mmCIF file of C-alpha atoms in Angstrom:
data_model
loop_
_atom_site.group_PDB
_atom_site.id
_atom_site.type_symbol
_atom_site.label_atom_id
_atom_site.label_comp_id
_atom_site.label_asym_id
_atom_site.label_seq_id
_atom_site.Cartn_x
_atom_site.Cartn_y
_atom_site.Cartn_z
ATOM 1 C CA MET A 1 0.000 0.000 0.000
ATOM 2 C CA SER A 2 2.863 2.387 0.762
ATOM 3 C CA VAL A 3 4.376 1.723 -2.681
ATOM 4 C CA LEU A 4 1.046 2.537 -4.324
ATOM 5 C CA TYR A 5 0.772 5.749 -2.299
ATOM 6 C CA ARG A 6 4.325 6.747 -3.245
ATOM 7 C CA LEU A 7 3.655 6.096 -6.955
ATOM 8 C CA ALA A 8 0.409 8.085 -6.808
ATOM 9 C CA GLY A 9 2.227 10.993 -5.157
ATOM 10 C CA GLN A 10 2.489 12.762 -8.520
ATOM 11 C CA LEU A 11 -1.294 12.824 -8.848
ATOM 12 C CA ILE A 12 -2.117 13.771 -5.254
ATOM 13 C CA SER A 13 -2.030 17.474 -4.446
ATOM 14 C CA ASP A 14 0.771 18.706 -2.181
ATOM 15 C CA LEU A 15 -1.404 21.496 -0.833
ATOM 16 C CA VAL A 16 -2.718 20.680 2.619
ATOM 17 C CA ASP A 17 -3.162 24.278 3.778
ATOM 18 C CA ARG A 18 -6.890 25.052 3.881
ATOM 19 C CA ASN A 19 -6.182 28.797 3.624
ATOM 20 C CA TYR A 20 -4.948 28.232 0.059
ATOM 21 C CA PHE A 21 -8.491 27.342 -1.009
ATOM 22 C CA TYR A 22 -10.141 30.397 0.591
ATOM 23 C CA LEU A 23 -13.316 31.277 -1.384
ATOM 24 C CA PHE A 24 -12.736 28.275 -3.663
ATOM 25 C CA ASP A 25 -14.701 25.706 -1.703
ATOM 26 C CA LEU A 26 -18.237 24.393 -2.014
ATOM 27 C CA GLU A 27 -19.753 26.825 0.504
ATOM 28 C CA ALA A 28 -18.285 29.865 -1.271
ATOM 29 C CA PHE A 29 -19.538 28.604 -4.636
ATOM 30 C CA LYS A 30 -23.045 28.088 -3.217
ATOM 31 C CA THR A 31 -22.976 31.595 -1.740
ATOM 32 C CA ALA A 32 -21.835 33.062 -5.071
ATOM 33 C CA LYS A 33 -24.686 31.268 -6.836
ATOM 34 C CA ALA A 34 -27.247 32.473 -4.278
ATOM 35 C CA LEU A 35 -26.023 36.074 -4.630
ATOM 36 C CA ASN A 36 -25.824 35.836 -8.446
ATOM 37 C CA MET A 37 -22.134 36.786 -8.485
ATOM 38 C CA ALA A 38 -19.011 35.317 -10.015
ATOM 39 C CA ILE A 39 -15.832 34.830 -8.001
ATOM 40 C CA PRO A 40 -12.907 36.324 -9.969
ATOM 41 C CA GLY A 41 -11.069 33.410 -11.551
ATOM 42 C CA GLY A 42 -13.861 31.038 -10.600
ATOM 43 C CA PRO A 43 -16.967 29.571 -12.224
ATOM 44 C CA LYS A 44 -20.044 31.508 -13.253
ATOM 45 C CA PHE A 45 -23.498 30.229 -12.305
ATOM 46 C CA GLU A 46 -27.072 30.727 -13.366
ATOM 47 C CA PRO A 47 -28.932 32.833 -10.793
ATOM 48 C CA LEU A 48 -30.488 30.839 -7.962
ATOM 49 C CA TYR A 49 -33.122 33.503 -7.278
ATOM 50 C CA ARG A 50 -34.543 35.669 -10.016
ATOM 51 C CA ASP A 51 -35.756 38.872 -8.400
ATOM 52 C CA MET A 52 -39.259 39.344 -9.727
ATOM 53 C CA TYR A 53 -40.259 42.128 -7.348
ATOM 54 C CA ASP A 54 -37.949 45.080 -7.834
ATOM 55 C CA GLU A 55 -40.168 47.371 -5.742
ATOM 56 C CA ASP A 56 -39.221 45.412 -2.596
ATOM 57 C CA GLU A 57 -35.634 46.653 -2.693
ATOM 58 C CA ASP A 58 -34.487 49.201 -0.150
ATOM 59 C CA TRP A 59 -33.333 51.647 -2.791
ATOM 60 C CA ASN A 60 -33.522 52.206 -6.517
ATOM 61 C CA GLU A 61 -32.192 54.774 -8.990
ATOM 62 C CA PHE A 62 -34.400 57.506 -7.566
ATOM 63 C CA ASN A 63 -33.215 57.337 -3.930
ATOM 64 C CA ASP A 64 -29.734 55.909 -4.514
ATOM 65 C CA ILE A 65 -27.234 57.089 -1.897
ATOM 66 C CA ASN A 66 -24.370 56.757 -4.387
ATOM 67 C CA LYS A 67 -25.676 59.877 -6.144
ATOM 68 C CA ILE A 68 -25.046 61.906 -2.997
ATOM 69 C CA ILE A 69 -21.879 60.306 -1.622
ATOM 70 C CA ILE A 70 -19.139 59.168 -3.971
ATOM 71 C CA ARG A 71 -17.740 55.870 -2.761
ATOM 72 C CA ASN A 72 -15.809 52.899 -4.092
ATOM 73 C CA GLN A 73 -17.499 49.724 -5.217
ATOM 74 C CA VAL A 74 -17.371 46.821 -2.766
ATOM 75 C CA ARG A 75 -15.251 43.987 -4.156
ATOM 76 C CA THR A 76 -16.966 40.759 -5.114
ATOM 77 C CA GLU A 77 -14.709 38.777 -2.781
ATOM 78 C CA TYR A 78 -15.927 40.834 0.181
ATOM 79 C CA ARG A 79 -19.567 40.333 -0.805
ATOM 80 C CA ILE A 80 -19.108 36.555 -0.908
ATOM 81 C CA ALA A 81 -16.906 36.311 2.203
ATOM 82 C CA PHE A 82 -19.245 38.495 4.313
ATOM 83 C CA PRO A 83 -22.687 38.090 2.717
ATOM 84 C CA TYR A 84 -24.735 39.499 5.600
ATOM 85 C CA LEU A 85 -22.654 42.662 5.766
ATOM 86 C CA TYR A 86 -22.325 43.732 2.126
ATOM 87 C CA ASN A 87 -25.567 42.510 0.497
ATOM 88 C CA SER A 88 -29.079 43.873 0.808
ATOM 89 C CA ARG A 89 -30.964 40.556 0.444
ATOM 90 C CA PRO A 90 -28.816 37.549 1.376
ATOM 91 C CA ARG A 91 -30.797 34.338 0.886
ATOM 92 C CA SER A 92 -29.431 30.764 1.121
ATOM 93 C CA VAL A 93 -25.902 31.953 1.855
ATOM 94 C CA TYR A 94 -23.213 30.326 3.977
ATOM 95 C CA ALA A 95 -21.063 32.204 6.460
ATOM 96 C CA ALA A 96 -17.536 31.143 5.537
ATOM 97 C CA LYS A 97 -14.639 30.788 7.930
ATOM 98 C CA TYR A 98 -12.274 33.730 7.861
ATOM 99 C CA HIS A 99 -9.162 31.553 8.067
ATOM 100 C CA ALA A 100 -7.897 28.176 9.202
ATOM 101 C CA PRO A 101 -4.929 27.622 11.538
ATOM 102 C CA HIS A 102 -1.568 28.173 9.867
ATOM 103 C CA CYS A 103 -0.019 25.048 8.349
ATOM 104 C CA CYS A 104 3.770 24.614 8.099
ATOM 105 C CA TYR A 105 3.787 21.146 6.539
ATOM 106 C CA VAL A 106 6.583 20.483 4.023
ATOM 107 C CA LYS A 107 6.392 17.283 2.015
ATOM 108 C CA GLN A 108 9.509 15.092 2.214
ATOM 109 C CA ASP A 109 11.073 14.402 -1.191
ATOM 110 C CA ASP A 110 13.298 11.564 -0.021
ATOM 111 C CA PRO A 111 11.437 8.590 1.521
ATOM 112 C CA ASP A 112 14.641 7.372 3.206
ATOM 113 C CA LEU A 113 14.892 10.404 5.518
ATOM 114 C CA PRO A 114 13.809 10.024 9.142
ATOM 115 C CA PRO A 115 10.430 11.516 10.115
ATOM 116 C CA TYR A 116 11.893 14.518 11.968
ATOM 117 C CA VAL A 117 14.678 16.306 10.110
ATOM 118 C CA TYR A 118 16.121 19.808 10.061
ATOM 119 C CA ASP A 119 14.544 21.396 6.967
ATOM 120 C CA ALA A 120 16.239 24.454 5.460
ATOM 121 C CA VAL A 121 12.968 25.681 3.918
ATOM 122 C CA ILE A 122 11.357 26.246 7.318
ATOM 123 C CA ASN A 123 14.563 27.214 9.157
ATOM 124 C CA PRO A 124 16.610 29.491 6.867
ATOM 125 C CA LEU A 125 19.327 30.057 9.484
ATOM 126 C CA PRO A 126 22.210 27.599 9.233
ATOM 127 C CA MET A 127 22.618 25.119 12.059
ATOM 128 C CA GLN A 128 25.945 25.547 13.879
ATOM 129 C CA LYS A 129 27.656 23.366 16.412
ATOM 130 C CA ALA A 130 29.245 24.977 19.448
ATOM 131 C CA ASP A 131 32.854 24.183 20.320
ATOM 132 C CA GLU A 132 33.613 22.794 23.763
ATOM 133 C CA GLY A 133 36.023 25.652 24.593
ATOM 134 C CA ASP A 134 33.579 28.490 23.829
ATOM 135 C CA ASP A 135 32.100 28.499 27.353
ATOM 136 C CA ASP A 136 35.538 29.002 28.924
ATOM 137 C CA LYS A 137 36.268 31.964 26.641
ATOM 138 C CA ILE A 138 33.019 33.671 27.586
ATOM 139 C CA LEU A 139 33.733 33.224 31.300
ATOM 140 C CA ASP A 140 37.302 34.534 30.879
ATOM 141 C CA ASP A 141 36.023 37.655 29.082
ATOM 142 C CA ALA A 142 33.514 38.335 31.874
ATOM 143 C CA GLU A 143 36.206 38.003 34.537
ATOM 144 C CA ASP A 144 38.491 40.414 32.632
ATOM 145 C CA GLU A 145 35.715 43.031 32.526
ATOM 146 C CA ASN A 146 35.107 42.699 36.284
ATOM 147 C CA GLU A 147 38.796 43.184 37.096
ATOM 148 C CA GLY A 148 39.228 46.253 34.898
#
């Protein structure tokens, strides 16, 4: 079984960080469909709800606040990530998680390595060994400062 898993390693995704797939999961796609929006770089859907009653909206062209105050458009990502905050009629939407815990997993390339190794990708500082005589030098320097 381990040989089969190792051979299928080229087909299995290396990405285990759930933050990488933020707004590209099933809940975000369902929310985008319910709000009749398209995630940039993502799929486009047919509208889930066709608004037949336009007079039920809170504002229209006549009493639009954007004619009085000039403001920037709210990004589509914000509307999908926070549907109850940035949309006037959110129906059948999912409140997505803001983020998942940080993942520092690095896949091992060599199967012969032990499970716990010093990886230079995570620890960019070089590992150094201390000499046995370094402690004596530090103590001698401290004694010289005290005498002077």
